[in-house]
mmCIF file of C-alpha atoms in Angstrom:
data_model
loop_
_atom_site.group_PDB
_atom_site.id
_atom_site.type_symbol
_atom_site.label_atom_id
_atom_site.label_comp_id
_atom_site.label_asym_id
_atom_site.label_seq_id
_atom_site.Cartn_x
_atom_site.Cartn_y
_atom_site.Cartn_z
ATOM 1 C CA MET A 25 -54.506 -322.203 -40.522
ATOM 2 C CA ASN A 26 -57.081 -321.176 -42.780
ATOM 3 C CA ALA A 27 -59.153 -319.514 -40.270
ATOM 4 C CA ILE A 28 -56.030 -317.165 -39.528
ATOM 5 C CA LYS A 29 -55.622 -316.651 -43.199
ATOM 6 C CA PHE A 30 -59.179 -315.726 -43.563
ATOM 7 C CA GLY A 31 -59.125 -313.549 -40.462
ATOM 8 C CA LEU A 32 -56.231 -311.644 -41.661
ATOM 9 C CA LEU A 33 -57.822 -311.032 -45.294
ATOM 10 C CA TYR A 34 -61.226 -309.975 -43.604
ATOM 11 C CA ALA A 35 -59.013 -307.558 -41.454
ATOM 12 C CA LEU A 36 -57.212 -306.041 -44.558
ATOM 13 C CA THR A 37 -60.362 -305.759 -46.330
ATOM 14 C CA ALA A 38 -62.199 -303.827 -43.815
ATOM 15 C CA ALA A 39 -59.493 -301.620 -43.223
ATOM 16 C CA SER A 40 -59.238 -300.654 -46.835
ATOM 17 C CA LEU A 41 -62.902 -299.957 -46.771
ATOM 18 C CA LEU A 42 -62.793 -297.798 -43.877
ATOM 19 C CA SER A 43 -59.973 -295.775 -45.303
ATOM 20 C CA ILE A 44 -61.514 -295.303 -48.595
ATOM 21 C CA VAL A 45 -64.735 -294.222 -47.003
ATOM 22 C CA ALA A 46 -63.033 -291.774 -44.527
ATOM 23 C CA ALA A 47 -60.769 -290.286 -47.485
ATOM 24 C CA SER A 48 -63.744 -289.694 -49.879
ATOM 25 C CA GLN A 49 -65.439 -287.356 -47.605
ATOM 26 C CA PRO A 50 -65.743 -283.781 -49.286
ATOM 27 C CA VAL A 51 -63.145 -281.420 -48.170
ATOM 28 C CA SER A 52 -64.389 -277.590 -47.752
ATOM 29 C CA ASP A 53 -62.651 -274.122 -47.118
ATOM 30 C CA SER A 54 -63.977 -270.627 -47.039
ATOM 31 C CA THR A 55 -62.664 -267.262 -47.337
ATOM 32 C CA ARG A 56 -63.916 -263.782 -46.177
ATOM 33 C CA VAL A 57 -64.144 -260.968 -48.763
ATOM 34 C CA TYR A 58 -64.291 -257.239 -47.961
ATOM 35 C CA ALA A 59 -65.104 -253.977 -50.006
ATOM 36 C CA SER A 60 -65.292 -250.188 -49.089
ATOM 37 C CA LEU A 61 -67.665 -248.549 -51.330
ATOM 38 C CA PRO A 62 -66.868 -244.710 -51.290
ATOM 39 C CA SER A 63 -69.878 -242.080 -51.599
ATOM 40 C CA ARG A 64 -69.879 -240.824 -55.127
ATOM 41 C CA ILE A 65 -72.116 -238.136 -56.903
ATOM 42 C CA GLU A 66 -72.223 -237.639 -60.824
ATOM 43 C CA ILE A 67 -74.112 -234.959 -62.600
ATOM 44 C CA ASN A 68 -74.131 -234.508 -66.371
ATOM 45 C CA VAL A 69 -76.210 -232.295 -68.836
ATOM 46 C CA PRO A 70 -76.710 -234.273 -72.171
ATOM 47 C CA THR A 71 -74.881 -232.569 -75.028
ATOM 48 C CA GLN A 72 -78.252 -231.760 -76.916
ATOM 49 C CA HIS A 73 -79.523 -229.894 -73.704
ATOM 50 C CA GLU A 74 -76.286 -227.812 -73.038
ATOM 51 C CA ASP A 75 -77.653 -225.044 -75.343
ATOM 52 C CA LEU A 76 -81.403 -224.412 -75.237
ATOM 53 C CA GLN A 77 -83.169 -221.931 -77.397
ATOM 54 C CA LEU A 78 -86.427 -220.282 -76.365
ATOM 55 C CA GLN A 79 -88.508 -220.182 -79.556
ATOM 56 C CA ASN A 80 -91.285 -217.494 -80.605
ATOM 57 C CA CYS A 81 -90.564 -215.281 -77.695
ATOM 58 C CA SER A 82 -93.067 -212.528 -77.795
ATOM 59 C CA PRO A 83 -94.397 -209.856 -75.388
ATOM 60 C CA ALA A 84 -97.074 -211.140 -72.843
ATOM 61 C CA ARG A 85 -95.968 -214.612 -73.366
ATOM 62 C CA GLN A 86 -94.685 -217.273 -71.368
ATOM 63 C CA ILE A 87 -91.912 -219.449 -73.341
ATOM 64 C CA SER A 88 -90.849 -222.850 -72.300
ATOM 65 C CA VAL A 89 -87.887 -225.138 -73.461
ATOM 66 C CA THR A 90 -87.296 -228.628 -72.136
ATOM 67 C CA GLY A 91 -83.970 -229.911 -71.070
ATOM 68 C CA SER A 92 -82.750 -232.426 -68.769
ATOM 69 C CA VAL A 93 -79.924 -233.407 -66.388
ATOM 70 C CA GLU A 94 -78.566 -236.817 -65.399
ATOM 71 C CA VAL A 95 -77.713 -237.425 -61.738
ATOM 72 C CA LYS A 96 -76.360 -240.476 -60.186
ATOM 73 C CA SER A 97 -75.628 -240.776 -56.412
ATOM 74 C CA ASN A 98 -75.230 -243.324 -53.847
ATOM 75 C CA LEU A 99 -76.169 -241.097 -51.129
ATOM 76 C CA ILE A 100 -79.419 -238.879 -50.307
ATOM 77 C CA TRP A 101 -79.000 -235.829 -52.629
ATOM 78 C CA ASN A 102 -80.210 -232.253 -53.410
ATOM 79 C CA LEU A 103 -80.099 -230.514 -56.801
ATOM 80 C CA ASP A 104 -79.569 -226.855 -56.666
ATOM 81 C CA VAL A 105 -79.999 -224.315 -59.188
ATOM 82 C CA ALA A 106 -78.372 -220.810 -59.778
ATOM 83 C CA GLY A 107 -78.162 -218.269 -62.441
ATOM 84 C CA SER A 108 -75.132 -216.598 -63.835
ATOM 85 C CA THR A 109 -76.113 -213.050 -63.683
ATOM 86 C CA PRO A 110 -76.286 -210.926 -60.511
ATOM 87 C CA SER A 111 -80.145 -210.777 -60.659
ATOM 88 C CA GLY A 112 -80.805 -214.399 -62.090
ATOM 89 C CA ARG A 113 -82.646 -212.635 -64.948
ATOM 90 C CA MET A 114 -81.858 -213.322 -68.668
ATOM 91 C CA HIS A 115 -79.535 -210.501 -69.719
ATOM 92 C CA GLY A 116 -79.330 -208.983 -73.216
ATOM 93 C CA THR A 117 -76.519 -208.167 -75.656
ATOM 94 C CA GLY A 118 -77.527 -204.604 -75.446
ATOM 95 C CA ASP A 119 -77.032 -204.238 -71.545
ATOM 96 C CA HIS A 120 -80.573 -204.933 -71.088
ATOM 97 C CA GLU A 121 -82.211 -207.473 -68.680
ATOM 98 C CA LEU A 122 -85.645 -209.130 -68.585
ATOM 99 C CA HIS A 123 -87.898 -207.992 -65.691
ATOM 100 C CA ASN A 124 -89.065 -211.476 -64.791
ATOM 101 C CA SER A 125 -86.831 -214.324 -63.383
ATOM 102 C CA MET A 126 -86.305 -217.595 -65.213
ATOM 103 C CA THR A 127 -88.388 -220.396 -63.349
ATOM 104 C CA LEU A 128 -87.381 -224.063 -63.500
ATOM 105 C CA VAL A 129 -89.563 -227.142 -62.958
ATOM 106 C CA ALA A 130 -88.398 -230.670 -62.494
ATOM 107 C CA GLN A 131 -90.687 -233.333 -64.064
ATOM 108 C CA ASN A 132 -89.410 -236.747 -63.103
ATOM 109 C CA PRO A 133 -89.324 -236.586 -59.883
ATOM 110 C CA SER A 134 -91.267 -233.575 -59.821
ATOM 111 C CA GLY A 135 -89.835 -230.669 -58.179
ATOM 112 C CA GLY A 136 -90.163 -226.811 -58.165
ATOM 113 C CA PRO A 137 -91.110 -224.553 -59.688
ATOM 114 C CA VAL A 138 -88.360 -222.529 -58.386
ATOM 115 C CA VAL A 139 -87.193 -218.970 -59.343
ATOM 116 C CA VAL A 140 -83.585 -219.227 -60.403
ATOM 117 C CA PRO A 141 -81.586 -217.056 -58.194
ATOM 118 C CA GLY A 142 -78.771 -214.665 -59.230
ATOM 119 C CA THR A 143 -75.126 -214.689 -57.939
ATOM 120 C CA GLU A 144 -75.630 -211.725 -55.862
ATOM 121 C CA SER A 145 -78.696 -213.104 -54.269
ATOM 122 C CA SER A 146 -78.742 -213.720 -50.543
ATOM 123 C CA SER A 147 -79.263 -217.588 -51.360
ATOM 124 C CA PRO A 148 -77.498 -217.865 -54.740
ATOM 125 C CA ALA A 149 -78.681 -221.531 -54.986
ATOM 126 C CA VAL A 150 -82.190 -223.030 -54.565
ATOM 127 C CA ALA A 151 -83.023 -226.493 -54.169
ATOM 128 C CA LEU A 152 -84.930 -227.764 -57.083
ATOM 129 C CA LEU A 153 -85.112 -231.259 -55.921
ATOM 130 C CA SER A 154 -84.521 -232.068 -52.158
ATOM 131 C CA ASN A 155 -83.580 -235.449 -50.211
ATOM 132 C CA ILE A 156 -83.884 -237.780 -53.155
ATOM 133 C CA ALA A 157 -82.626 -241.243 -52.224
ATOM 134 C CA PRO A 158 -80.425 -243.369 -54.304
ATOM 135 C CA GLY A 159 -83.366 -245.896 -54.833
ATOM 136 C CA ASP A 160 -85.792 -243.347 -55.925
ATOM 137 C CA TYR A 161 -85.199 -243.558 -59.650
ATOM 138 C CA SER A 162 -85.061 -247.481 -59.960
ATOM 139 C CA GLY A 163 -81.729 -247.226 -61.979
ATOM 140 C CA SER A 164 -82.740 -244.244 -63.992
ATOM 141 C CA SER A 165 -81.377 -240.779 -63.036
ATOM 142 C CA ALA A 166 -82.431 -238.707 -66.106
ATOM 143 C CA ILE A 167 -84.510 -235.666 -64.729
ATOM 144 C CA GLY A 168 -86.589 -233.584 -67.174
ATOM 145 C CA LEU A 169 -86.524 -229.975 -66.730
ATOM 146 C CA ILE A 170 -88.654 -226.902 -68.016
ATOM 147 C CA PHE A 171 -87.188 -223.801 -68.270
ATOM 148 C CA GLY A 172 -89.736 -221.025 -68.369
ATOM 149 C CA GLN A 173 -89.597 -217.260 -69.215
ATOM 150 C CA LEU A 174 -92.104 -214.686 -69.082
ATOM 151 C CA PHE A 175 -91.727 -211.851 -71.611
ATOM 152 C CA GLU A 176 -93.395 -208.493 -70.785
ATOM 153 C CA TRP A 177 -94.184 -205.265 -72.866
ATOM 154 C CA ASP A 178 -91.728 -203.371 -70.708
ATOM 155 C CA ASP A 179 -88.968 -205.900 -71.631
ATOM 156 C CA TYR A 180 -86.734 -204.214 -74.195
ATOM 157 C CA ALA A 181 -86.647 -205.749 -77.629
ATOM 158 C CA ASP A 182 -82.990 -207.141 -77.851
ATOM 159 C CA ASP A 183 -81.002 -209.176 -80.299
ATOM 160 C CA GLY A 184 -80.596 -211.848 -77.780
ATOM 161 C CA TYR A 185 -81.150 -212.548 -74.022
ATOM 162 C CA GLN A 186 -79.054 -215.267 -72.285
ATOM 163 C CA LEU A 187 -78.582 -216.919 -68.904
ATOM 164 C CA THR A 188 -76.435 -219.794 -67.743
ATOM 165 C CA VAL A 189 -78.193 -222.023 -65.210
ATOM 166 C CA ALA A 190 -75.790 -223.828 -62.956
ATOM 167 C CA LEU A 191 -77.353 -227.174 -61.603
ATOM 168 C CA THR A 192 -75.326 -228.499 -58.680
ATOM 169 C CA ALA A 193 -75.944 -232.034 -57.106
ATOM 170 C CA GLY A 194 -74.729 -232.329 -53.639
ATOM 171 C CA PRO A 195 -75.068 -234.419 -50.416
ATOM 172 C CA ALA A 196 -78.540 -233.751 -48.606
ATOM 173 C CA MET B 22 -16.478 -365.975 -64.628
ATOM 174 C CA ARG B 23 -20.333 -365.968 -64.633
ATOM 175 C CA ILE B 24 -20.509 -364.138 -61.387
ATOM 176 C CA GLY B 25 -17.874 -361.496 -62.698
ATOM 177 C CA ARG B 26 -20.278 -360.910 -65.482
ATOM 178 C CA TRP B 27 -23.125 -360.327 -63.335
ATOM 179 C CA ARG B 28 -21.418 -357.967 -61.240
ATOM 180 C CA ILE B 29 -20.473 -355.823 -64.068
ATOM 181 C CA LEU B 30 -23.846 -355.732 -65.291
ATOM 182 C CA SER B 31 -25.171 -354.854 -61.919
ATOM 183 C CA HIS B 32 -22.758 -351.776 -61.602
ATOM 184 C CA LEU B 33 -23.765 -350.788 -65.010
ATOM 185 C CA ALA B 34 -27.431 -351.020 -64.104
ATOM 186 C CA ARG B 35 -27.047 -348.743 -61.025
ATOM 187 C CA LEU B 36 -25.047 -346.327 -63.128
ATOM 188 C CA LEU B 37 -27.798 -346.027 -65.650
ATOM 189 C CA LEU B 38 -30.248 -345.726 -62.593
ATOM 190 C CA VAL B 39 -28.293 -343.140 -61.068
ATOM 191 C CA VAL B 40 -27.676 -341.074 -64.274
ATOM 192 C CA SER B 41 -31.266 -341.405 -65.238
ATOM 193 C CA LEU B 42 -32.517 -340.198 -61.812
ATOM 194 C CA GLY B 43 -30.041 -337.504 -61.769
ATOM 195 C CA GLY B 44 -31.075 -336.054 -65.071
ATOM 196 C CA SER B 45 -34.670 -336.150 -63.914
ATOM 197 C CA ILE B 46 -33.851 -334.057 -60.642
ATOM 198 C CA THR B 47 -32.174 -331.349 -62.764
ATOM 199 C CA ALA B 48 -34.973 -331.063 -65.143
ATOM 200 C CA LEU B 49 -37.487 -330.194 -62.338
ATOM 201 C CA SER B 50 -38.194 -326.425 -61.517
ATOM 202 C CA VAL B 51 -39.142 -325.057 -58.240
ATOM 203 C CA SER B 52 -41.327 -321.926 -57.763
ATOM 204 C CA ASP B 53 -42.720 -319.833 -55.083
ATOM 205 C CA SER B 54 -44.141 -316.351 -54.811
ATOM 206 C CA ALA B 55 -44.836 -313.325 -52.656
ATOM 207 C CA HIS B 56 -48.186 -311.726 -52.405
ATOM 208 C CA LEU B 57 -48.101 -307.918 -52.342
ATOM 209 C CA GLN B 58 -50.902 -305.439 -51.122
ATOM 210 C CA ALA B 59 -51.235 -302.032 -50.813
ATOM 211 C CA VAL B 60 -54.132 -299.789 -49.616
ATOM 212 C CA TYR B 61 -54.250 -296.530 -51.741
ATOM 213 C CA PRO B 62 -57.209 -294.683 -50.656
ATOM 214 C CA SER B 63 -59.120 -291.767 -52.412
ATOM 215 C CA LYS B 64 -57.812 -288.465 -50.968
ATOM 216 C CA LEU B 65 -59.066 -284.806 -51.606
ATOM 217 C CA GLU B 66 -57.260 -281.465 -50.670
ATOM 218 C CA LEU B 67 -58.443 -277.956 -50.937
ATOM 219 C CA VAL B 68 -56.279 -274.931 -50.462
ATOM 220 C CA LEU B 69 -57.459 -271.369 -50.098
ATOM 221 C CA PRO B 70 -55.241 -268.640 -49.514
ATOM 222 C CA HIS B 71 -55.196 -267.691 -45.843
ATOM 223 C CA GLU B 72 -52.985 -264.465 -45.841
ATOM 224 C CA GLY B 73 -55.703 -262.520 -44.384
ATOM 225 C CA ASP B 74 -59.297 -261.371 -45.630
ATOM 226 C CA LEU B 75 -59.368 -260.544 -49.153
ATOM 227 C CA GLN B 76 -59.872 -256.658 -49.780
ATOM 228 C CA MET B 77 -61.688 -256.023 -53.163
ATOM 229 C CA LEU B 78 -60.387 -253.252 -55.183
ATOM 230 C CA GLY B 79 -61.889 -250.767 -57.499
ATOM 231 C CA ALA B 80 -65.303 -250.627 -55.531
ATOM 232 C CA SER B 81 -67.305 -247.650 -56.853
ATOM 233 C CA SER B 82 -70.975 -247.102 -57.817
ATOM 234 C CA GLY B 83 -71.849 -248.605 -61.343
ATOM 235 C CA ASN B 84 -68.738 -250.559 -61.511
ATOM 236 C CA ASP B 85 -67.342 -254.018 -60.718
ATOM 237 C CA ALA B 86 -65.015 -254.363 -57.797
ATOM 238 C CA LYS B 87 -62.502 -257.491 -58.006
ATOM 239 C CA ALA B 88 -60.389 -259.709 -55.699
ATOM 240 C CA SER B 89 -58.031 -262.405 -57.124
ATOM 241 C CA ILE B 90 -56.973 -265.623 -55.463
ATOM 242 C CA LEU B 91 -55.332 -268.847 -56.434
ATOM 243 C CA ILE B 92 -57.139 -272.057 -55.390
ATOM 244 C CA THR B 93 -55.639 -275.295 -55.169
ATOM 245 C CA VAL B 94 -57.226 -278.643 -55.684
ATOM 246 C CA ARG B 95 -55.314 -281.970 -55.238
ATOM 247 C CA SER B 96 -57.224 -285.279 -55.782
ATOM 248 C CA ASN B 97 -56.431 -288.912 -56.853
ATOM 249 C CA VAL B 98 -59.927 -289.372 -57.996
ATOM 250 C CA ASP B 99 -62.322 -287.506 -60.412
ATOM 251 C CA TRP B 100 -63.365 -284.362 -58.410
ATOM 252 C CA LEU B 101 -65.888 -281.654 -58.276
ATOM 253 C CA LEU B 102 -65.427 -278.255 -56.799
ATOM 254 C CA ARG B 103 -68.480 -276.165 -55.749
ATOM 255 C CA VAL B 104 -68.769 -272.700 -54.321
ATOM 256 C CA LYS B 105 -71.489 -270.779 -52.461
ATOM 257 C CA GLY B 106 -72.002 -267.601 -50.680
ATOM 258 C CA TYR B 107 -74.037 -266.468 -47.858
ATOM 259 C CA HIS B 108 -76.976 -264.050 -47.594
ATOM 260 C CA GLY B 109 -78.268 -265.073 -51.013
ATOM 261 C CA GLY B 110 -74.511 -264.347 -52.475
ATOM 262 C CA ARG B 111 -74.874 -260.636 -51.464
ATOM 263 C CA MET B 112 -72.366 -258.823 -49.575
ATOM 264 C CA GLN B 113 -73.632 -257.236 -46.133
ATOM 265 C CA LYS B 114 -72.763 -253.948 -44.444
ATOM 266 C CA VAL B 115 -70.002 -254.693 -41.757
ATOM 267 C CA THR B 116 -71.772 -252.845 -38.954
ATOM 268 C CA ASP B 117 -75.349 -253.514 -39.863
ATOM 269 C CA SER B 118 -76.242 -257.030 -40.903
ATOM 270 C CA GLY B 119 -79.497 -256.026 -42.225
ATOM 271 C CA VAL B 120 -78.001 -253.932 -45.222
ATOM 272 C CA LEU B 121 -77.144 -255.980 -48.224
ATOM 273 C CA LEU B 122 -75.941 -255.037 -51.698
ATOM 274 C CA LYS B 123 -78.299 -255.159 -54.572
ATOM 275 C CA ASN B 124 -76.219 -257.478 -56.711
ATOM 276 C CA GLN B 125 -74.946 -260.966 -56.048
ATOM 277 C CA MET B 126 -71.216 -261.682 -56.099
ATOM 278 C CA ARG B 127 -69.870 -263.713 -59.213
ATOM 279 C CA VAL B 128 -66.990 -266.140 -59.207
ATOM 280 C CA GLN B 129 -64.943 -266.821 -62.322
ATOM 281 C CA TYR B 130 -62.190 -269.167 -63.077
ATOM 282 C CA THR B 131 -59.476 -267.053 -65.172
ATOM 283 C CA GLY B 132 -57.037 -269.617 -66.057
ATOM 284 C CA ALA B 133 -56.698 -271.070 -69.471
ATOM 285 C CA SER B 134 -60.220 -271.227 -71.349
ATOM 286 C CA PRO B 135 -61.946 -268.945 -68.748
ATOM 287 C CA SER B 136 -65.124 -269.955 -67.515
ATOM 288 C CA ARG B 137 -68.354 -268.149 -67.410
ATOM 289 C CA ASP B 138 -69.459 -266.369 -64.165
ATOM 290 C CA VAL B 139 -70.921 -268.312 -61.536
ATOM 291 C CA VAL B 140 -73.507 -266.271 -59.452
ATOM 292 C CA LEU B 141 -73.223 -267.080 -55.964
ATOM 293 C CA THR B 142 -76.383 -268.127 -53.748
ATOM 294 C CA ASN B 143 -76.732 -269.823 -50.453
ATOM 295 C CA SER B 144 -76.540 -273.188 -52.117
ATOM 296 C CA TYR B 145 -73.472 -274.877 -53.374
ATOM 297 C CA LYS B 146 -73.082 -274.400 -57.171
ATOM 298 C CA ASN B 147 -70.771 -276.275 -59.474
ATOM 299 C CA TYR B 148 -67.491 -274.519 -60.277
ATOM 300 C CA ARG B 149 -64.958 -276.687 -61.553
ATOM 301 C CA ARG B 150 -64.311 -280.265 -62.176
ATOM 302 C CA GLY B 151 -61.488 -282.748 -63.303
ATOM 303 C CA PRO B 152 -59.501 -285.875 -63.338
ATOM 304 C CA PRO B 153 -57.157 -286.859 -60.798
ATOM 305 C CA GLY B 154 -54.104 -284.477 -60.390
ATOM 306 C CA GLU B 155 -53.099 -281.276 -58.791
ATOM 307 C CA TYR B 156 -54.718 -278.068 -60.173
ATOM 308 C CA LEU B 157 -54.058 -274.525 -59.361
ATOM 309 C CA MET B 158 -57.058 -272.262 -60.358
ATOM 310 C CA PRO B 159 -56.658 -268.511 -60.558
ATOM 311 C CA THR B 160 -60.179 -267.281 -59.549
ATOM 312 C CA ASP B 161 -61.705 -263.798 -59.483
ATOM 313 C CA PHE B 162 -64.346 -262.580 -57.233
ATOM 314 C CA LYS B 163 -66.361 -260.136 -58.762
ATOM 315 C CA GLN B 164 -68.831 -257.537 -57.205
ATOM 316 C CA ARG B 165 -71.157 -255.111 -59.060
ATOM 317 C CA PHE B 166 -72.084 -252.014 -57.110
ATOM 318 C CA ALA B 167 -75.225 -250.340 -57.956
ATOM 319 C CA TRP B 168 -75.938 -246.757 -57.391
ATOM 320 C CA VAL B 169 -78.538 -247.444 -54.836
ATOM 321 C CA ASP B 170 -75.997 -249.304 -52.428
ATOM 322 C CA GLN B 171 -75.080 -247.401 -49.500
ATOM 323 C CA PRO B 172 -71.519 -246.092 -49.456
ATOM 324 C CA THR B 173 -69.934 -248.135 -46.658
ATOM 325 C CA ASN B 174 -67.916 -251.340 -45.791
ATOM 326 C CA TYR B 175 -69.025 -254.623 -46.926
ATOM 327 C CA THR B 176 -67.937 -258.218 -46.183
ATOM 328 C CA THR B 177 -69.163 -261.757 -47.016
ATOM 329 C CA ARG B 178 -67.885 -265.191 -46.712
ATOM 330 C CA ILE B 179 -67.633 -267.440 -49.566
ATOM 331 C CA SER B 180 -67.102 -271.469 -49.361
ATOM 332 C CA PHE B 181 -65.561 -274.045 -51.403
ATOM 333 C CA LYS B 182 -66.201 -277.513 -51.250
ATOM 334 C CA VAL B 183 -64.324 -280.456 -53.173
ATOM 335 C CA SER B 184 -65.869 -283.921 -53.364
ATOM 336 C CA PRO B 185 -65.457 -287.106 -55.618
ATOM 337 C CA ASP B 186 -67.278 -286.583 -58.843
#
């Protein structure tokens, strides 16, 4: 009789232990996640560089002024430039224009110099920077620009010359 | 006459004996018991939504994209929920397994007292733990897209594991 009781007790204990061990096993599950990343390009001229002033203009002198542009892209991209006048030269208030075109140089990364083309040029836009990969900047997209203008003796003294340079970033 | 008295005394003695015996029988209590036994094993359950693959919304360079799910854990023991990703916790291009996003995916509990982000890696990391009970855990998957990441479709798998704590 005792042997039967002992056997039953042993079986129950063993079953309990087995069930506890089996149920204590970790449970895992997983899920898949998708995302679509669209192509995107942003360009921005900082406010302080929207209006640039060429200082100390004088005949036979090359005058430069520093500006910048910020480009962000997840594609390989180009940076094109174009001037707002038909010739691409600075235009005066008195219907005069300078004899030399403005030049543009990019500092970081280096690009140019390019002669700023006009709106009536056969190629109104010129690539200042070409085939820039998204990772080329290591997160920084600020590009230093140097606008250069040569004044000659035959340029008419005017109250003021101006030119708007359009900077366009697009897929390469 | 003497016999008559003896018989009377004998009956009286029997009566006293019966009464005394009867009294002692009613005073005895009897008892017995039944032994009950139940086996209540520990049990863990983990439920993730399986209505299809999760689509992250708001993917854009320089921004976070997000997908939200509700995770259910049921346990009758103290439990620990862990989470891991693959490819170092980075999403990979769907059509080219070699291209990975720059940033790792993060997971955040967004219920009461939201937790800090857990950055996914190849190894399980602790996500949530608690005492026995049923828990519904609103959870966000967050993915930062960098400007250097290629514009294309990305995917990853995220695994959860719940175990006794």
